[in-house]
Amino acid sequence: MTDQQSVIFVIDDDLAVREALDSLFQSTGLNARFFESTDAFLQSERPDVPGCLVLDVRLPGLSGLDFQREMIKSGIHLPIIFITGHGDVPMSVRAMKAGATEFLTKPFQDQDLLDAIHAGFEKDMVRRRKASDIAALQERSSTLTSREREIMAFVVAGQLNKQIAAMLGLSEITVKVHRGQLMRKMQAKSVVDLVRMADQLSASFDNQQSFRVG
């Protein structure tokens, strides 16, 4: 996926800054959308493509740092590049700890901003790929029967077929059949592969549902 398919969202209440950035992005062939407030950004329709957010720290009403926190709560995962004319070390540390991609103090070099934007695009593409992979895993796991899910939990915990059979009161051959079915449905090539999938699913469910025993 190329940067030309990605979008930069800019929130800055200074018209001069928006115009300067618009000129820069047009000269480099980057797609950008501009907003003078966080409310205008939230009310807009955002295309389902990789992107990043260039955000002014000091805005009327909700500050950029506060908006960063609200985005996290709202499930908006765009990488953020902060720009400010009044930055300080504690402010930048707070922004970076909360997941910002970059914190640039005006006046900054155009190339520094462009580099941060490309890094933001890459970060968002990686996140989107991971989300797609998790969605596919969840789809596959939804096809498992309750017995297959039960056996999967024992398999990823390292239990052998005969141990699982004893614990569930089943024959070893029955466990072997269920195990083969769940491996096929999950498209797991090995137990190690299955454990990795179980860990990803468990993390995606925020530990509300686990494929681990115990």
Tab-separated table of C-alpha atoms in Angstrom:
chain	number	residue	atom	x	y	z
A	1	MET	CA	0.000	0.000	0.000
A	2	THR	CA	1.498	3.339	-0.996
A	3	ASP	CA	1.479	6.654	0.813
A	4	GLN	CA	-0.631	8.084	-2.030
A	5	GLN	CA	-3.474	5.880	-0.790
A	6	SER	CA	-2.976	7.089	2.785
A	7	VAL	CA	-4.400	10.252	4.322
A	8	ILE	CA	-2.945	12.865	6.637
A	9	PHE	CA	-5.468	14.523	8.949
A	10	VAL	CA	-4.407	17.925	10.247
A	11	ILE	CA	-6.050	19.677	13.201
A	12	ASP	CA	-4.750	23.216	13.730
A	13	ASP	CA	-6.744	26.372	14.438
A	14	ASP	CA	-4.131	28.561	12.713
A	15	LEU	CA	-5.139	29.132	9.083
A	16	ALA	CA	-1.593	30.104	8.112
A	17	VAL	CA	-0.255	26.816	9.423
A	18	ARG	CA	-2.930	24.837	7.590
A	19	GLU	CA	-2.164	26.643	4.342
A	20	ALA	CA	1.583	26.102	4.727
A	21	LEU	CA	1.088	22.391	5.391
A	22	ASP	CA	-1.343	22.122	2.500
A	23	SER	CA	1.304	23.566	0.183
A	24	LEU	CA	3.947	21.174	1.529
A	25	PHE	CA	1.778	18.105	1.164
A	26	GLN	CA	0.627	19.028	-2.324
A	27	SER	CA	4.237	19.492	-3.411
A	28	THR	CA	5.096	16.004	-2.174
A	29	GLY	CA	1.988	14.282	-3.530
A	30	LEU	CA	0.491	13.472	-0.135
A	31	ASN	CA	-3.251	13.406	0.523
A	32	ALA	CA	-4.353	15.600	3.412
A	33	ARG	CA	-7.543	16.803	5.061
A	34	PHE	CA	-7.582	19.889	7.245
A	35	PHE	CA	-9.659	20.802	10.291
A	36	GLU	CA	-9.649	23.877	12.490
A	37	SER	CA	-10.969	22.032	15.548
A	38	THR	CA	-11.223	18.585	17.081
A	39	ASP	CA	-15.019	18.746	16.788
A	40	ALA	CA	-14.790	19.294	13.036
A	41	PHE	CA	-12.483	16.297	12.779
A	42	LEU	CA	-14.775	14.051	14.823
A	43	GLN	CA	-17.825	15.043	12.770
A	44	SER	CA	-16.117	14.241	9.474
A	45	GLU	CA	-16.261	10.938	7.635
A	46	ARG	CA	-12.827	9.333	7.544
A	47	PRO	CA	-11.895	6.969	4.702
A	48	ASP	CA	-10.994	3.412	5.658
A	49	VAL	CA	-7.337	3.727	4.646
A	50	PRO	CA	-4.052	4.033	6.545
A	51	GLY	CA	-3.438	7.485	7.927
A	52	CYS	CA	-1.947	9.656	10.632
A	53	LEU	CA	-2.938	12.780	12.509
A	54	VAL	CA	-0.925	15.987	12.656
A	55	LEU	CA	-2.210	17.659	15.801
A	56	ASP	CA	-1.511	21.055	17.323
A	57	VAL	CA	-0.893	20.848	21.062
A	58	ARG	CA	-2.621	24.126	21.904
A	59	LEU	CA	-6.169	24.315	20.607
A	60	PRO	CA	-9.225	26.268	21.775
A	61	GLY	CA	-11.183	24.162	24.234
A	62	LEU	CA	-9.806	20.620	24.384
A	63	SER	CA	-6.013	20.625	24.134
A	64	GLY	CA	-4.186	18.331	21.759
A	65	LEU	CA	-2.901	16.215	24.653
A	66	ASP	CA	-6.391	15.875	26.111
A	67	PHE	CA	-7.736	15.005	22.669
A	68	GLN	CA	-5.096	12.283	22.395
A	69	ARG	CA	-6.535	10.705	25.541
A	70	GLU	CA	-10.092	11.023	24.206
A	71	MET	CA	-9.094	9.357	20.940
A	72	ILE	CA	-7.749	6.358	22.839
A	73	LYS	CA	-10.991	6.098	24.819
A	74	SER	CA	-13.027	6.368	21.597
A	75	GLY	CA	-11.047	3.664	19.815
A	76	ILE	CA	-9.531	6.005	17.212
A	77	HIS	CA	-6.076	4.566	16.609
A	78	LEU	CA	-4.503	7.027	14.188
A	79	PRO	CA	-0.815	7.625	14.913
A	80	ILE	CA	-0.364	11.188	16.192
A	81	ILE	CA	2.341	13.678	15.279
A	82	PHE	CA	2.212	16.649	17.621
A	83	ILE	CA	3.289	20.100	16.475
A	84	THR	CA	3.621	23.056	18.824
A	85	GLY	CA	5.227	26.429	19.187
A	86	HIS	CA	5.266	26.150	22.958
A	87	GLY	CA	6.559	22.669	23.696
A	88	ASP	CA	8.490	21.573	26.742
A	89	VAL	CA	10.083	18.322	27.857
A	90	PRO	CA	7.310	17.180	30.265
A	91	MET	CA	4.712	17.840	27.562
A	92	SER	CA	6.622	15.837	24.959
A	93	VAL	CA	7.240	12.993	27.417
A	94	ARG	CA	3.535	12.821	28.227
A	95	ALA	CA	2.639	12.746	24.536
A	96	MET	CA	5.176	10.049	23.657
A	97	LYS	CA	4.240	7.876	26.645
A	98	ALA	CA	0.626	8.000	25.459
A	99	GLY	CA	1.733	6.646	22.086
A	100	ALA	CA	2.494	9.679	19.922
A	101	THR	CA	4.675	8.980	16.905
A	102	GLU	CA	6.555	12.298	17.063
A	103	PHE	CA	6.579	15.634	18.902
A	104	LEU	CA	7.842	18.534	16.778
A	105	THR	CA	8.446	22.060	18.038
A	106	LYS	CA	7.894	24.959	15.610
A	107	PRO	CA	9.736	25.957	13.571
A	108	PHE	CA	10.602	22.453	12.427
A	109	GLN	CA	12.191	21.197	9.239
A	110	ASP	CA	9.775	20.079	6.539
A	111	GLN	CA	11.694	16.830	6.159
A	112	ASP	CA	11.339	16.054	9.860
A	113	LEU	CA	7.578	16.307	9.516
A	114	LEU	CA	7.530	14.263	6.318
A	115	ASP	CA	9.661	11.560	7.926
A	116	ALA	CA	7.289	11.447	10.906
A	117	ILE	CA	4.287	11.185	8.584
A	118	HIS	CA	5.775	8.257	6.654
A	119	ALA	CA	6.572	6.568	9.981
A	120	GLY	CA	2.973	7.195	11.051
A	121	PHE	CA	1.641	5.636	7.846
A	122	GLU	CA	3.793	2.551	8.363
A	123	LYS	CA	2.701	2.265	11.997
A	124	ASP	CA	-0.957	2.441	10.998
A	125	MET	CA	-0.521	-0.094	8.195
A	126	VAL	CA	1.057	-2.537	10.652
A	127	ARG	CA	-1.813	-2.001	13.113
A	128	ARG	CA	-4.404	-2.529	10.395
A	129	ARG	CA	-2.712	-5.737	9.216
A	130	LYS	CA	-2.689	-7.066	12.771
A	131	ALA	CA	-6.358	-6.162	13.209
A	132	SER	CA	-7.183	-7.972	9.974
A	133	ASP	CA	-5.260	-11.045	11.105
A	134	ILE	CA	-7.061	-11.061	14.463
A	135	ALA	CA	-10.443	-10.733	12.748
A	136	ALA	CA	-9.601	-13.741	10.578
A	137	LEU	CA	-8.535	-15.726	13.656
A	138	GLN	CA	-11.749	-14.830	15.464
A	139	GLU	CA	-13.749	-15.930	12.435
A	140	ARG	CA	-11.982	-19.294	12.369
A	141	SER	CA	-12.326	-19.809	16.118
A	142	SER	CA	-16.075	-19.151	15.891
A	143	THR	CA	-16.415	-22.312	13.771
A	144	LEU	CA	-15.125	-24.534	16.613
A	145	THR	CA	-17.586	-26.681	18.528
A	146	SER	CA	-17.660	-26.394	22.306
A	147	ARG	CA	-15.802	-29.717	22.572
A	148	GLU	CA	-13.149	-28.564	20.122
A	149	ARG	CA	-12.675	-25.348	22.084
A	150	GLU	CA	-12.368	-27.376	25.277
A	151	ILE	CA	-9.747	-29.641	23.758
A	152	MET	CA	-7.928	-26.679	22.233
A	153	ALA	CA	-7.463	-25.244	25.720
A	154	PHE	CA	-5.793	-28.449	26.875
A	155	VAL	CA	-3.658	-28.708	23.723
A	156	VAL	CA	-2.232	-25.199	24.073
A	157	ALA	CA	-1.577	-25.944	27.754
A	158	GLY	CA	0.727	-28.749	26.615
A	159	GLN	CA	-1.452	-31.753	27.450
A	160	LEU	CA	-1.060	-34.977	25.462
A	161	ASN	CA	-4.003	-36.750	23.829
A	162	LYS	CA	-4.080	-39.498	26.472
A	163	GLN	CA	-4.019	-36.906	29.268
A	164	ILE	CA	-6.860	-34.944	27.674
A	165	ALA	CA	-8.844	-38.158	27.181
A	166	ALA	CA	-8.453	-39.063	30.855
A	167	MET	CA	-9.502	-35.612	32.052
A	168	LEU	CA	-12.555	-35.450	29.781
A	169	GLY	CA	-13.584	-39.105	30.064
A	170	LEU	CA	-13.154	-39.676	26.333
A	171	SER	CA	-11.278	-42.245	24.294
A	172	GLU	CA	-7.877	-41.237	23.008
A	173	ILE	CA	-9.008	-41.748	19.413
A	174	THR	CA	-11.962	-39.375	19.977
A	175	VAL	CA	-9.611	-36.708	21.307
A	176	LYS	CA	-7.336	-37.268	18.314
A	177	VAL	CA	-10.244	-36.749	15.904
A	178	HIS	CA	-11.392	-33.536	17.643
A	179	ARG	CA	-7.812	-32.306	17.758
A	180	GLY	CA	-7.375	-32.891	14.038
A	181	GLN	CA	-10.613	-31.049	13.326
A	182	LEU	CA	-9.709	-27.991	15.383
A	183	MET	CA	-6.232	-27.836	13.866
A	184	ARG	CA	-7.798	-27.916	10.412
A	185	LYS	CA	-10.413	-25.271	11.241
A	186	MET	CA	-7.831	-22.964	12.827
A	187	GLN	CA	-5.439	-23.598	9.918
A	188	ALA	CA	-2.705	-24.346	12.443
A	189	LYS	CA	0.305	-26.208	11.060
A	190	SER	CA	1.655	-27.180	14.489
A	191	VAL	CA	0.942	-26.935	18.200
A	192	VAL	CA	3.337	-23.985	18.368
A	193	ASP	CA	1.258	-22.302	15.673
A	194	LEU	CA	-1.912	-23.027	17.632
A	195	VAL	CA	-0.423	-21.598	20.837
A	196	ARG	CA	0.480	-18.397	18.997
A	197	MET	CA	-3.090	-18.121	17.705
A	198	ALA	CA	-4.513	-18.749	21.178
A	199	ASP	CA	-2.296	-16.018	22.645
A	200	GLN	CA	-3.413	-13.554	19.969
A	201	LEU	CA	-7.065	-14.373	20.533
A	202	SER	CA	-6.716	-14.120	24.297
A	203	ALA	CA	-5.040	-10.713	24.002
A	204	SER	CA	-7.672	-9.477	21.555
A	205	PHE	CA	-10.442	-10.395	23.964
A	206	ASP	CA	-8.649	-8.385	26.665
A	207	ASN	CA	-8.395	-11.523	28.775
A	208	GLN	CA	-12.197	-11.873	28.965
A	209	GLN	CA	-11.912	-15.185	27.156
A	210	SER	CA	-8.885	-17.433	27.287
A	211	PHE	CA	-7.862	-20.581	25.532
A	212	ARG	CA	-5.520	-21.414	28.359
A	213	VAL	CA	-6.330	-23.870	31.152
A	214	GLY	CA	-6.141	-22.647	34.732
